[in-house]
Amino acid sequence: MKTVREQQQKAKAPPRYDGTCRELSREESDRRVAAGEPFVIRFKTPKDGSTTIRDELRGDITVENTTIDDYIIVKTDGLALYHLAAMVDDHEMGITHVLRGSEWLGTFPLHALIIRAFGWPEPKWCHLSVFLKPTGKGKMSKRDVTSEQSIYALELREMGYLPEAINSWTALMGASFGAEEELLDLAGMTERFKIANLNPSPARVNFEKLDDFNGKWIRRLDITDLSGRLLPFFAKAGIQADPALLQRIVPLIQPRLVTLDDAVDFAGLFFREVPASPAEALTPKGLTAAQALGALEAAHALIRASEGFTTEALEPPLRALAETLGLKPGQLFGIIRQAVTGQPVSPPLFESMEIIGREVVVERLERAEATLRGA
RNA sequence: GCCCCCAUCGUCUAGUGGACCAGGACACGGCCCUUUCAAGGCCUAAACUGGGGUUCGAAUCCCCAUGGGGGCACCA
């Protein structure tokens, strides 16, 4: 067999069985089996004519029988290959529709031939397009573990993608469900699913769209549900988030999340010590440290004196203060934000302060003032 | 090399001979809203791979070319 292969390669012919034992008589083969010779069983493909098979997406496909090899169907160890096993299996299970990847298109004629040889009714066949890597170069493969392009669905979950988002996203690659809404849950998809809406051409995987879908799904979740899903991600980051507190924070970060993972970045400040900010960070550009300090002290006085510690109570006076100081609201709020949250970017300031609480807010304001005085 | 499949904006797609100077979504750019970042709203830009046919009429049908993908194991 080895020498045959080499000759075929030299002749630039496709590697295939040379038919040595094709015409062996039943008696002869029985004798040799009885004699203990190792053997395989091949499918004896017709030598002439052609085979026409129907794919529900592509219509009839006709191939010359000469291009179909005498495939091995049972191995030397007596085990059936997929080609035989799957056909028998499907038949035994009464399968009516076979939807599988288009990588099976090449052996599709063989499979049909096997079924016809048994005299069994043929199921309907439909070959789905493969997913291409984001680069468009080659197909996405679950076996290509070494490639950084390959990824497991489970990893996606660990990265903070919702099962709902992953489902609706993958479903939309290589298919459509009839316009109106792209974000479909399983029930919506099964309701609308039609083989005719599948696309036969390969689809490139688009992770940007996954991000978009994930954000939209996150925004659809109710607060309790989302809070519950966030807990494991805080835990993974070493934060034991108090569920009740988290419930109050979630509305602030919900519209900001792309992945569940992001919550730790956005809400971490509510659960751990925030480091003191350097004077530069506390000083908006265009202002001096002294000006920032003055603004902060004035804000501090208002906050300390404020009757309630809610957004409703805090925002109006501070907004008025900005005007009095001749600052844009964003400038004043930016200083406070940095002082209180330790970050230039944070969830909405007043709502955040409300959650952090007066005592801690005042502490942090004082700390920031000290920093600015030393500048 | 051989066999098979596919071909609309950058990407995923709608479109099955006239309703298409081609619609939607993502991404991109701009505007609005706005305490940061988002979210949200509005708007712009962006495609029928090429060439032959068929037809009164082609994104839609046929052929060729080109391009892309898949397969060619005693894997699945």
GROMACS .gro file of C-alpha atoms (C1' of nucleotides) in nm:
model
  451
    1MET     CA    1   0.000   0.000   0.000
    2LYS     CA    2   0.284   0.232   0.082
    3THR     CA    3   0.442   0.187  -0.258
    4VAL     CA    4   0.106   0.240  -0.425
    5ARG     CA    5   0.067   0.572  -0.245
    6GLU     CA    6   0.407   0.684  -0.357
    7GLN     CA    7   0.334   0.599  -0.716
    8GLN     CA    8   0.005   0.785  -0.702
    9GLN     CA    9   0.171   1.091  -0.563
   10LYS     CA   10   0.430   1.079  -0.833
   11ALA     CA   11   0.158   1.050  -1.093
   12LYS     CA   12  -0.021   1.345  -0.921
   13ALA     CA   13  -0.324   1.123  -0.890
   14PRO     CA   14  -0.546   1.147  -0.585
   15PRO     CA   15  -0.444   0.895  -0.321
   16ARG     CA   16  -0.698   0.621  -0.325
   17TYR     CA   17  -0.744   0.245  -0.307
   18ASP     CA   18  -0.599   0.057  -0.602
   19GLY     CA   19  -0.860  -0.217  -0.587
   20THR     CA   20  -0.627  -0.509  -0.518
   21CYS     CA   21  -0.889  -0.712  -0.335
   22ARG     CA   22  -1.195  -0.551  -0.487
   23GLU     CA   23  -1.291  -0.849  -0.697
   24LEU     CA   24  -1.195  -1.115  -0.448
   25SER     CA   25  -1.455  -1.391  -0.441
   26ARG     CA   26  -1.654  -1.451  -0.128
   27GLU     CA   27  -1.494  -1.793  -0.091
   28GLU     CA   28  -1.146  -1.653  -0.129
   29SER     CA   29  -1.197  -1.378   0.124
   30ASP     CA   30  -1.368  -1.613   0.371
   31ARG     CA   31  -1.075  -1.850   0.336
   32ARG     CA   32  -0.820  -1.579   0.404
   33VAL     CA   33  -1.012  -1.449   0.701
   34ALA     CA   34  -1.034  -1.801   0.839
   35ALA     CA   35  -0.659  -1.829   0.788
   36GLY     CA   36  -0.619  -1.541   1.026
   37GLU     CA   37  -0.517  -1.273   0.778
   38PRO     CA   38  -0.580  -0.920   0.903
   39PHE     CA   39  -0.839  -0.735   0.698
   40VAL     CA   40  -1.053  -0.429   0.665
   41ILE     CA   41  -1.392  -0.390   0.501
   42ARG     CA   42  -1.430  -0.133   0.227
   43PHE     CA   43  -1.736   0.003   0.057
   44LYS     CA   44  -1.744  -0.116  -0.304
   45THR     CA   45  -1.830   0.201  -0.489
   46PRO     CA   46  -1.973   0.161  -0.841
   47LYS     CA   47  -1.704   0.216  -1.103
   48ASP     CA   48  -1.922   0.398  -1.352
   49GLY     CA   49  -2.215   0.632  -1.354
   50SER     CA   50  -2.271   0.914  -1.110
   51THR     CA   51  -2.442   0.971  -0.779
   52THR     CA   52  -2.690   1.248  -0.717
   53ILE     CA   53  -2.760   1.360  -0.366
   54ARG     CA   54  -2.976   1.638  -0.235
   55ASP     CA   55  -2.869   1.899   0.016
   56GLU     CA   56  -3.161   2.102   0.147
   57LEU     CA   57  -2.963   2.423   0.118
   58ARG     CA   58  -2.777   2.365  -0.206
   59GLY     CA   59  -3.009   2.148  -0.408
   60ASP     CA   60  -2.893   1.848  -0.607
   61ILE     CA   61  -2.524   1.767  -0.617
   62THR     CA   62  -2.399   1.518  -0.871
   63VAL     CA   63  -2.060   1.354  -0.853
   64GLU     CA   64  -1.893   1.100  -1.079
   65ASN     CA   65  -1.861   0.767  -0.902
   66THR     CA   66  -1.501   0.738  -1.016
   67THR     CA   67  -1.416   1.022  -0.780
   68ILE     CA   68  -1.552   0.831  -0.483
   69ASP     CA   69  -1.294   0.603  -0.323
   70ASP     CA   70  -1.360   0.254  -0.192
   71TYR     CA   71  -1.360   0.386   0.162
   72ILE     CA   72  -1.268   0.170   0.456
   73ILE     CA   73  -1.583   0.114   0.658
   74VAL     CA   74  -1.463  -0.133   0.921
   75LYS     CA   75  -1.115  -0.122   1.061
   76THR     CA   76  -0.875  -0.409   1.121
   77ASP     CA   77  -0.980  -0.408   1.484
   78GLY     CA   78  -1.338  -0.473   1.377
   79LEU     CA   79  -1.466  -0.129   1.474
   80ALA     CA   80  -1.683   0.065   1.233
   81LEU     CA   81  -1.573   0.402   1.105
   82TYR     CA   82  -1.792   0.710   1.133
   83HIS     CA   83  -1.914   0.662   0.776
   84LEU     CA   84  -2.078   0.332   0.859
   85ALA     CA   85  -2.148   0.382   1.228
   86ALA     CA   86  -2.327   0.715   1.191
   87MET     CA   87  -2.548   0.586   0.910
   88VAL     CA   88  -2.651   0.280   1.109
   89ASP     CA   89  -2.698   0.487   1.419
   90ASP     CA   90  -2.914   0.749   1.248
   91HIS     CA   91  -3.124   0.482   1.089
   92GLU     CA   92  -3.174   0.295   1.416
   93MET     CA   93  -3.274   0.617   1.585
   94GLY     CA   94  -3.518   0.707   1.315
   95ILE     CA   95  -3.342   1.033   1.231
   96THR     CA   96  -3.536   1.232   0.971
   97HIS     CA   97  -3.310   1.536   0.928
   98VAL     CA   98  -2.934   1.543   0.941
   99LEU     CA   99  -2.789   1.889   0.998
  100ARG     CA  100  -2.410   1.877   1.016
  101GLY     CA  101  -2.106   2.082   0.926
  102SER     CA  102  -2.013   2.135   0.563
  103GLU     CA  103  -1.685   1.954   0.622
  104TRP     CA  104  -1.898   1.644   0.565
  105LEU     CA  105  -1.995   1.750   0.216
  106GLY     CA  106  -1.701   1.559   0.070
  107THR     CA  107  -1.812   1.224   0.208
  108PHE     CA  108  -2.180   1.298   0.163
  109PRO     CA  109  -2.208   1.082  -0.154
  110LEU     CA  110  -2.049   0.789   0.027
  111HIS     CA  111  -2.295   0.821   0.311
  112ALA     CA  112  -2.590   0.830   0.076
  113LEU     CA  113  -2.451   0.529  -0.109
  114ILE     CA  114  -2.418   0.332   0.215
  115ILE     CA  115  -2.776   0.408   0.311
  116ARG     CA  116  -2.900   0.316  -0.033
  117ALA     CA  117  -2.701  -0.008  -0.021
  118PHE     CA  118  -2.891  -0.099   0.293
  119GLY     CA  119  -3.213  -0.006   0.119
  120TRP     CA  120  -3.300   0.236   0.395
  121PRO     CA  121  -3.500   0.555   0.348
  122GLU     CA  122  -3.277   0.860   0.324
  123PRO     CA  123  -3.311   1.139   0.576
  124LYS     CA  124  -3.305   1.499   0.461
  125TRP     CA  125  -2.953   1.636   0.461
  126CYS     CA  126  -2.841   1.987   0.528
  127HIS     CA  127  -2.481   2.098   0.552
  128LEU     CA  128  -2.418   2.403   0.765
  129SER     CA  129  -2.148   2.655   0.685
  130VAL     CA  130  -1.838   2.653   0.898
  131PHE     CA  131  -1.720   2.944   1.107
  132LEU     CA  132  -1.409   3.116   0.983
  133LYS     CA  133  -1.152   3.270   1.213
  134PRO     CA  134  -1.188   3.647   1.263
  135THR     CA  135  -0.909   3.694   1.013
  136GLY     CA  136  -1.109   3.500   0.757
  137LYS     CA  137  -0.813   3.268   0.712
  138GLY     CA  138  -0.923   2.913   0.775
  139LYS     CA  139  -1.205   2.771   0.976
  140MET     CA  140  -1.258   2.800   1.346
  141SER     CA  141  -1.167   2.466   1.496
  142LYS     CA  142  -1.231   2.310   1.830
  143ARG     CA  143  -0.936   2.082   1.783
  144ASP     CA  144  -0.682   2.346   1.702
  145VAL     CA  145  -0.614   2.405   2.069
  146THR     CA  146  -0.270   2.549   2.015
  147SER     CA  147  -0.401   2.836   1.809
  148GLU     CA  148  -0.481   3.158   1.987
  149GLN     CA  149  -0.767   3.186   1.743
  150SER     CA  150  -0.945   2.892   1.893
  151ILE     CA  151  -1.174   2.932   2.187
  152TYR     CA  152  -1.414   2.723   2.387
  153ALA     CA  153  -1.766   2.832   2.466
  154LEU     CA  154  -1.695   2.764   2.831
  155GLU     CA  155  -1.403   3.006   2.823
  156LEU     CA  156  -1.639   3.266   2.689
  157ARG     CA  157  -1.852   3.224   2.999
  158GLU     CA  158  -1.551   3.267   3.221
  159MET     CA  159  -1.475   3.585   3.035
  160GLY     CA  160  -1.813   3.716   3.139
  161TYR     CA  161  -2.028   3.645   2.838
  162LEU     CA  162  -2.388   3.546   2.901
  163PRO     CA  163  -2.510   3.213   2.766
  164GLU     CA  164  -2.801   3.404   2.615
  165ALA     CA  165  -2.563   3.632   2.429
  166ILE     CA  166  -2.342   3.350   2.309
  167ASN     CA  167  -2.646   3.165   2.181
  168SER     CA  168  -2.804   3.448   1.992
  169TRP     CA  169  -2.469   3.555   1.857
  170THR     CA  170  -2.363   3.218   1.719
  171ALA     CA  171  -2.710   3.152   1.586
  172LEU     CA  172  -2.687   3.464   1.376
  173MET     CA  173  -2.364   3.364   1.210
  174GLY     CA  174  -2.456   3.185   0.893
  175ALA     CA  175  -2.825   3.233   0.942
  176SER     CA  176  -3.106   3.482   0.979
  177PHE     CA  177  -3.433   3.463   1.166
  178GLY     CA  178  -3.647   3.724   0.996
  179ALA     CA  179  -3.547   4.079   1.075
  180GLU     CA  180  -3.726   4.265   1.357
  181GLU     CA  181  -3.520   4.161   1.656
  182GLU     CA  182  -3.172   4.015   1.653
  183LEU     CA  183  -3.156   3.923   2.019
  184LEU     CA  184  -3.348   3.600   2.036
  185ASP     CA  185  -3.370   3.354   2.320
  186LEU     CA  186  -3.386   2.981   2.260
  187ALA     CA  187  -3.766   2.983   2.244
  188GLY     CA  188  -3.765   3.266   1.992
  189MET     CA  189  -3.508   3.091   1.780
  190THR     CA  190  -3.685   2.757   1.771
  191GLU     CA  191  -4.007   2.931   1.687
  192ARG     CA  192  -3.855   3.107   1.388
  193PHE     CA  193  -3.603   2.850   1.274
  194LYS     CA  194  -3.623   2.754   0.908
  195ILE     CA  195  -3.370   2.555   0.714
  196ALA     CA  196  -3.422   2.793   0.424
  197ASN     CA  197  -3.288   3.079   0.636
  198LEU     CA  198  -2.953   2.912   0.678
  199ASN     CA  199  -2.668   3.049   0.473
  200PRO     CA  200  -2.447   2.805   0.280
  201SER     CA  201  -2.140   3.026   0.269
  202PRO     CA  202  -1.881   3.034   0.545
  203ALA     CA  203  -1.920   3.306   0.808
  204ARG     CA  204  -1.638   3.492   0.976
  205VAL     CA  205  -1.653   3.501   1.354
  206ASN     CA  206  -1.708   3.855   1.477
  207PHE     CA  207  -1.629   3.912   1.844
  208GLU     CA  208  -1.724   4.280   1.831
  209LYS     CA  209  -2.078   4.175   1.767
  210LEU     CA  210  -2.060   3.940   2.064
  211ASP     CA  211  -1.961   4.235   2.281
  212ASP     CA  212  -2.256   4.430   2.156
  213PHE     CA  213  -2.496   4.145   2.211
  214ASN     CA  214  -2.359   4.079   2.556
  215GLY     CA  215  -2.407   4.439   2.662
  216LYS     CA  216  -2.760   4.438   2.533
  217TRP     CA  217  -2.844   4.113   2.708
  218ILE     CA  218  -2.695   4.244   3.031
  219ARG     CA  219  -2.916   4.550   3.009
  220ARG     CA  220  -3.219   4.326   2.972
  221LEU     CA  221  -3.152   4.142   3.296
  222ASP     CA  222  -3.334   4.253   3.608
  223ILE     CA  223  -3.124   4.377   3.898
  224THR     CA  224  -3.150   4.066   4.111
  225ASP     CA  225  -3.065   3.835   3.827
  226LEU     CA  226  -2.767   4.044   3.720
  227SER     CA  227  -2.643   4.078   4.077
  228GLY     CA  228  -2.650   3.704   4.118
  229ARG     CA  229  -2.450   3.650   3.802
  230LEU     CA  230  -2.195   3.909   3.907
  231LEU     CA  231  -2.113   3.751   4.244
  232PRO     CA  232  -1.881   3.481   4.108
  233PHE     CA  233  -1.680   3.740   3.919
  234PHE     CA  234  -1.623   3.944   4.232
  235ALA     CA  235  -1.529   3.628   4.415
  236LYS     CA  236  -1.278   3.545   4.146
  237ALA     CA  237  -1.125   3.889   4.195
  238GLY     CA  238  -1.097   3.820   4.567
  239ILE     CA  239  -1.390   4.039   4.664
  240GLN     CA  240  -1.662   3.903   4.889
  241ALA     CA  241  -1.935   4.131   4.766
  242ASP     CA  242  -2.229   4.178   5.000
  243PRO     CA  243  -2.536   4.085   4.793
  244ALA     CA  244  -2.753   4.358   4.943
  245LEU     CA  245  -2.494   4.624   4.872
  246LEU     CA  246  -2.438   4.485   4.524
  247GLN     CA  247  -2.808   4.519   4.451
  248ARG     CA  248  -2.779   4.892   4.511
  249ILE     CA  249  -2.470   4.925   4.294
  250VAL     CA  250  -2.587   4.721   3.997
  251PRO     CA  251  -2.826   4.983   3.854
  252LEU     CA  252  -2.532   5.223   3.834
  253ILE     CA  253  -2.309   4.991   3.638
  254GLN     CA  254  -2.558   4.795   3.433
  255PRO     CA  255  -2.552   5.023   3.129
  256ARG     CA  256  -2.173   5.030   3.143
  257LEU     CA  257  -2.101   4.659   3.131
  258VAL     CA  258  -1.986   4.482   2.820
  259THR     CA  259  -1.892   4.164   3.002
  260LEU     CA  260  -1.980   4.055   3.356
  261ASP     CA  261  -1.610   4.072   3.423
  262ASP     CA  262  -1.616   4.449   3.376
  263ALA     CA  263  -1.821   4.488   3.693
  264VAL     CA  264  -1.512   4.438   3.904
  265ASP     CA  265  -1.344   4.736   3.742
  266PHE     CA  266  -1.652   4.955   3.770
  267ALA     CA  267  -1.764   4.858   4.119
  268GLY     CA  268  -1.447   4.744   4.290
  269LEU     CA  269  -1.417   5.082   4.455
  270PHE     CA  270  -1.725   5.013   4.663
  271PHE     CA  271  -1.570   4.707   4.819
  272ARG     CA  272  -1.208   4.784   4.883
  273GLU     CA  273  -0.986   5.060   5.012
  274VAL     CA  274  -0.929   5.323   4.751
  275PRO     CA  275  -0.570   5.450   4.733
  276ALA     CA  276  -0.502   5.818   4.792
  277SER     CA  277  -0.486   6.019   4.472
  278PRO     CA  278  -0.180   6.229   4.391
  279ALA     CA  279  -0.223   6.607   4.361
  280GLU     CA  280  -0.193   6.600   3.982
  281ALA     CA  281  -0.487   6.367   3.955
  282LEU     CA  282  -0.690   6.591   4.181
  283THR     CA  283  -0.616   6.899   3.976
  284PRO     CA  284  -0.812   6.933   3.653
  285LYS     CA  285  -0.613   7.074   3.367
  286GLY     CA  286  -0.650   7.450   3.344
  287LEU     CA  287  -0.663   7.484   3.721
  288THR     CA  288  -0.392   7.521   3.984
  289ALA     CA  289  -0.367   7.292   4.284
  290ALA     CA  290  -0.470   7.584   4.502
  291GLN     CA  291  -0.783   7.639   4.299
  292ALA     CA  292  -0.867   7.270   4.316
  293LEU     CA  293  -0.817   7.279   4.690
  294GLY     CA  294  -1.045   7.579   4.727
  295ALA     CA  295  -1.316   7.411   4.526
  296LEU     CA  296  -1.280   7.092   4.721
  297GLU     CA  297  -1.304   7.269   5.055
  298ALA     CA  298  -1.614   7.453   4.949
  299ALA     CA  299  -1.772   7.130   4.828
  300HIS     CA  300  -1.667   6.958   5.144
  301ALA     CA  301  -1.841   7.221   5.355
  302LEU     CA  302  -2.162   7.176   5.158
  303ILE     CA  303  -2.147   6.800   5.178
  304ARG     CA  304  -2.079   6.805   5.550
  305ALA     CA  305  -2.365   7.044   5.607
  306SER     CA  306  -2.608   6.867   5.378
  307GLU     CA  307  -2.916   6.752   5.555
  308GLY     CA  308  -2.972   6.437   5.359
  309PHE     CA  309  -2.709   6.227   5.192
  310THR     CA  310  -2.888   6.148   4.871
  311THR     CA  311  -2.847   6.251   4.511
  312GLU     CA  312  -3.151   6.477   4.545
  313ALA     CA  313  -2.999   6.651   4.845
  314LEU     CA  314  -2.642   6.674   4.720
  315GLU     CA  315  -2.662   6.758   4.355
  316PRO     CA  316  -2.842   7.097   4.347
  317PRO     CA  317  -2.617   7.274   4.599
  318LEU     CA  318  -2.300   7.138   4.441
  319ARG     CA  319  -2.419   7.237   4.098
  320ALA     CA  320  -2.486   7.585   4.230
  321LEU     CA  321  -2.143   7.587   4.388
  322ALA     CA  322  -1.979   7.518   4.055
  323GLU     CA  323  -2.147   7.823   3.912
  324THR     CA  324  -2.045   8.036   4.208
  325LEU     CA  325  -1.686   7.925   4.166
  326GLY     CA  326  -1.699   7.991   3.795
  327LEU     CA  327  -1.627   7.626   3.721
  328LYS     CA  328  -1.797   7.395   3.482
  329PRO     CA  329  -1.995   7.129   3.665
  330GLY     CA  330  -1.769   6.868   3.511
  331GLN     CA  331  -1.461   7.032   3.657
  332LEU     CA  332  -1.591   7.050   4.010
  333PHE     CA  333  -1.747   6.706   3.999
  334GLY     CA  334  -1.425   6.570   3.854
  335ILE     CA  335  -1.226   6.684   4.154
  336ILE     CA  336  -1.476   6.532   4.394
  337ARG     CA  337  -1.492   6.216   4.190
  338GLN     CA  338  -1.118   6.167   4.204
  339ALA     CA  339  -1.110   6.243   4.575
  340VAL     CA  340  -1.398   6.013   4.666
  341THR     CA  341  -1.356   5.723   4.424
  342GLY     CA  342  -0.985   5.747   4.357
  343GLN     CA  343  -1.060   5.724   3.986
  344PRO     CA  344  -1.098   5.976   3.704
  345VAL     CA  345  -1.381   5.762   3.567
  346SER     CA  346  -1.651   5.614   3.783
  347PRO     CA  347  -2.020   5.539   3.805
  348PRO     CA  348  -2.238   5.851   3.850
  349LEU     CA  349  -2.090   6.058   4.131
  350PHE     CA  350  -2.384   6.142   4.353
  351GLU     CA  351  -2.537   5.799   4.345
  352SER     CA  352  -2.195   5.658   4.424
  353MET     CA  353  -2.148   5.890   4.721
  354GLU     CA  354  -2.487   5.791   4.844
  355ILE     CA  355  -2.377   5.430   4.853
  356ILE     CA  356  -2.034   5.498   4.997
  357GLY     CA  357  -2.190   5.696   5.281
  358ARG     CA  358  -2.126   6.029   5.438
  359GLU     CA  359  -1.863   5.918   5.683
  360VAL     CA  360  -1.630   5.759   5.431
  361VAL     CA  361  -1.690   6.034   5.176
  362VAL     CA  362  -1.588   6.298   5.427
  363GLU     CA  363  -1.278   6.101   5.521
  364ARG     CA  364  -1.170   6.082   5.163
  365LEU     CA  365  -1.238   6.448   5.102
  366GLU     CA  366  -1.017   6.537   5.396
  367ARG     CA  367  -0.745   6.311   5.274
  368ALA     CA  368  -0.755   6.473   4.930
  369GLU     CA  369  -0.744   6.819   5.084
  370ALA     CA  370  -0.436   6.721   5.277
  371THR     CA  371  -0.271   6.604   4.960
  372LEU     CA  372  -0.351   6.928   4.780
  373ARG     CA  373  -0.227   7.140   5.068
  374GLY     CA  374   0.103   6.965   5.049
  375ALA     CA  375   0.131   7.025   4.676
  376G      C1'  376  -0.266   1.809  -0.769
  377C      C1'  377  -0.785   1.613  -0.764
  378C      C1'  378  -1.308   1.647  -0.601
  379C      C1'  379  -1.698   1.940  -0.387
  380C      C1'  380  -1.928   2.388  -0.204
  381C      C1'  381  -1.979   2.917  -0.186
  382A      C1'  382  -1.970   3.454  -0.372
  383U      C1'  383  -2.439   4.163  -0.166
  384C      C1'  384  -2.131   4.737   0.245
  385G      C1'  385  -1.483   4.613   0.646
  386U      C1'  386  -1.802   4.197   0.914
  387C      C1'  387  -2.293   3.914   0.982
  388U      C1'  388  -2.692   3.946   0.666
  389A      C1'  389  -3.217   4.099   0.389
  390G      C1'  390  -3.316   4.031  -0.106
  391U      C1'  391  -3.564   3.429  -0.476
  392G      C1'  392  -3.684   3.872  -1.266
  393G      C1'  393  -3.961   4.458  -1.229
  394A      C1'  394  -4.171   4.732  -0.550
  395C      C1'  395  -3.357   4.813  -0.507
  396C      C1'  396  -3.041   5.500  -0.742
  397A      C1'  397  -3.015   4.754  -0.279
  398G      C1'  398  -3.275   4.728   0.351
  399G      C1'  399  -3.103   4.600   0.873
  400A      C1'  400  -2.724   4.496   1.251
  401C      C1'  401  -2.194   4.535   1.429
  402A      C1'  402  -1.773   4.824   1.371
  403C      C1'  403  -1.631   5.338   1.188
  404G      C1'  404  -1.725   5.893   1.157
  405G      C1'  405  -2.045   6.311   1.307
  406C      C1'  406  -2.437   6.540   1.604
  407C      C1'  407  -2.768   6.546   2.039
  408C      C1'  408  -2.811   6.424   2.558
  409U      C1'  409  -2.455   6.457   2.959
  410U      C1'  410  -2.083   6.537   3.620
  411U      C1'  411  -1.661   6.125   3.395
  412C      C1'  412  -1.727   5.669   3.133
  413A      C1'  413  -2.116   5.434   2.931
  414A      C1'  414  -2.614   5.374   2.780
  415G      C1'  415  -2.978   5.610   2.468
  416G      C1'  416  -3.150   5.913   2.032
  417C      C1'  417  -3.046   6.111   1.536
  418C      C1'  418  -2.743   6.128   1.094
  419U      C1'  419  -2.327   6.022   0.735
  420A      C1'  420  -2.008   5.700   0.474
  421A      C1'  421  -1.995   5.202   0.294
  422A      C1'  422  -2.165   4.647  -0.124
  423C      C1'  423  -2.450   4.341  -0.570
  424U      C1'  424  -1.613   4.010  -0.772
  425G      C1'  425  -1.525   4.041  -1.335
  426G      C1'  426  -1.681   3.904  -1.828
  427G      C1'  427  -2.025   3.688  -2.144
  428G      C1'  428  -2.520   3.535  -2.228
  429U      C1'  429  -3.110   3.463  -2.139
  430U      C1'  430  -3.496   3.850  -2.102
  431C      C1'  431  -3.871   4.417  -2.267
  432G      C1'  432  -3.618   4.406  -1.783
  433A      C1'  433  -3.138   4.116  -1.385
  434A      C1'  434  -2.831   4.137  -0.717
  435U      C1'  435  -3.185   3.769  -0.847
  436C      C1'  436  -3.155   3.252  -1.418
  437C      C1'  437  -2.724   3.010  -1.734
  438C      C1'  438  -2.186   2.981  -1.876
  439C      C1'  439  -1.673   3.108  -1.805
  440A      C1'  440  -1.301   3.344  -1.522
  441U      C1'  441  -1.138   3.506  -1.053
  442G      C1'  442  -1.161   3.481  -0.539
  443G      C1'  443  -1.282   3.229  -0.077
  444G      C1'  444  -1.391   2.781   0.190
  445G      C1'  445  -1.409   2.257   0.269
  446G      C1'  446  -1.245   1.766   0.175
  447C      C1'  447  -0.899   1.397  -0.030
  448A      C1'  448  -0.692   0.890   0.717
  449C      C1'  449  -0.790   0.190   0.958
  450C      C1'  450  -1.022   1.073   1.294
  451A      C1'  451  -1.469   1.255   1.358
   0.00000   0.00000   0.00000
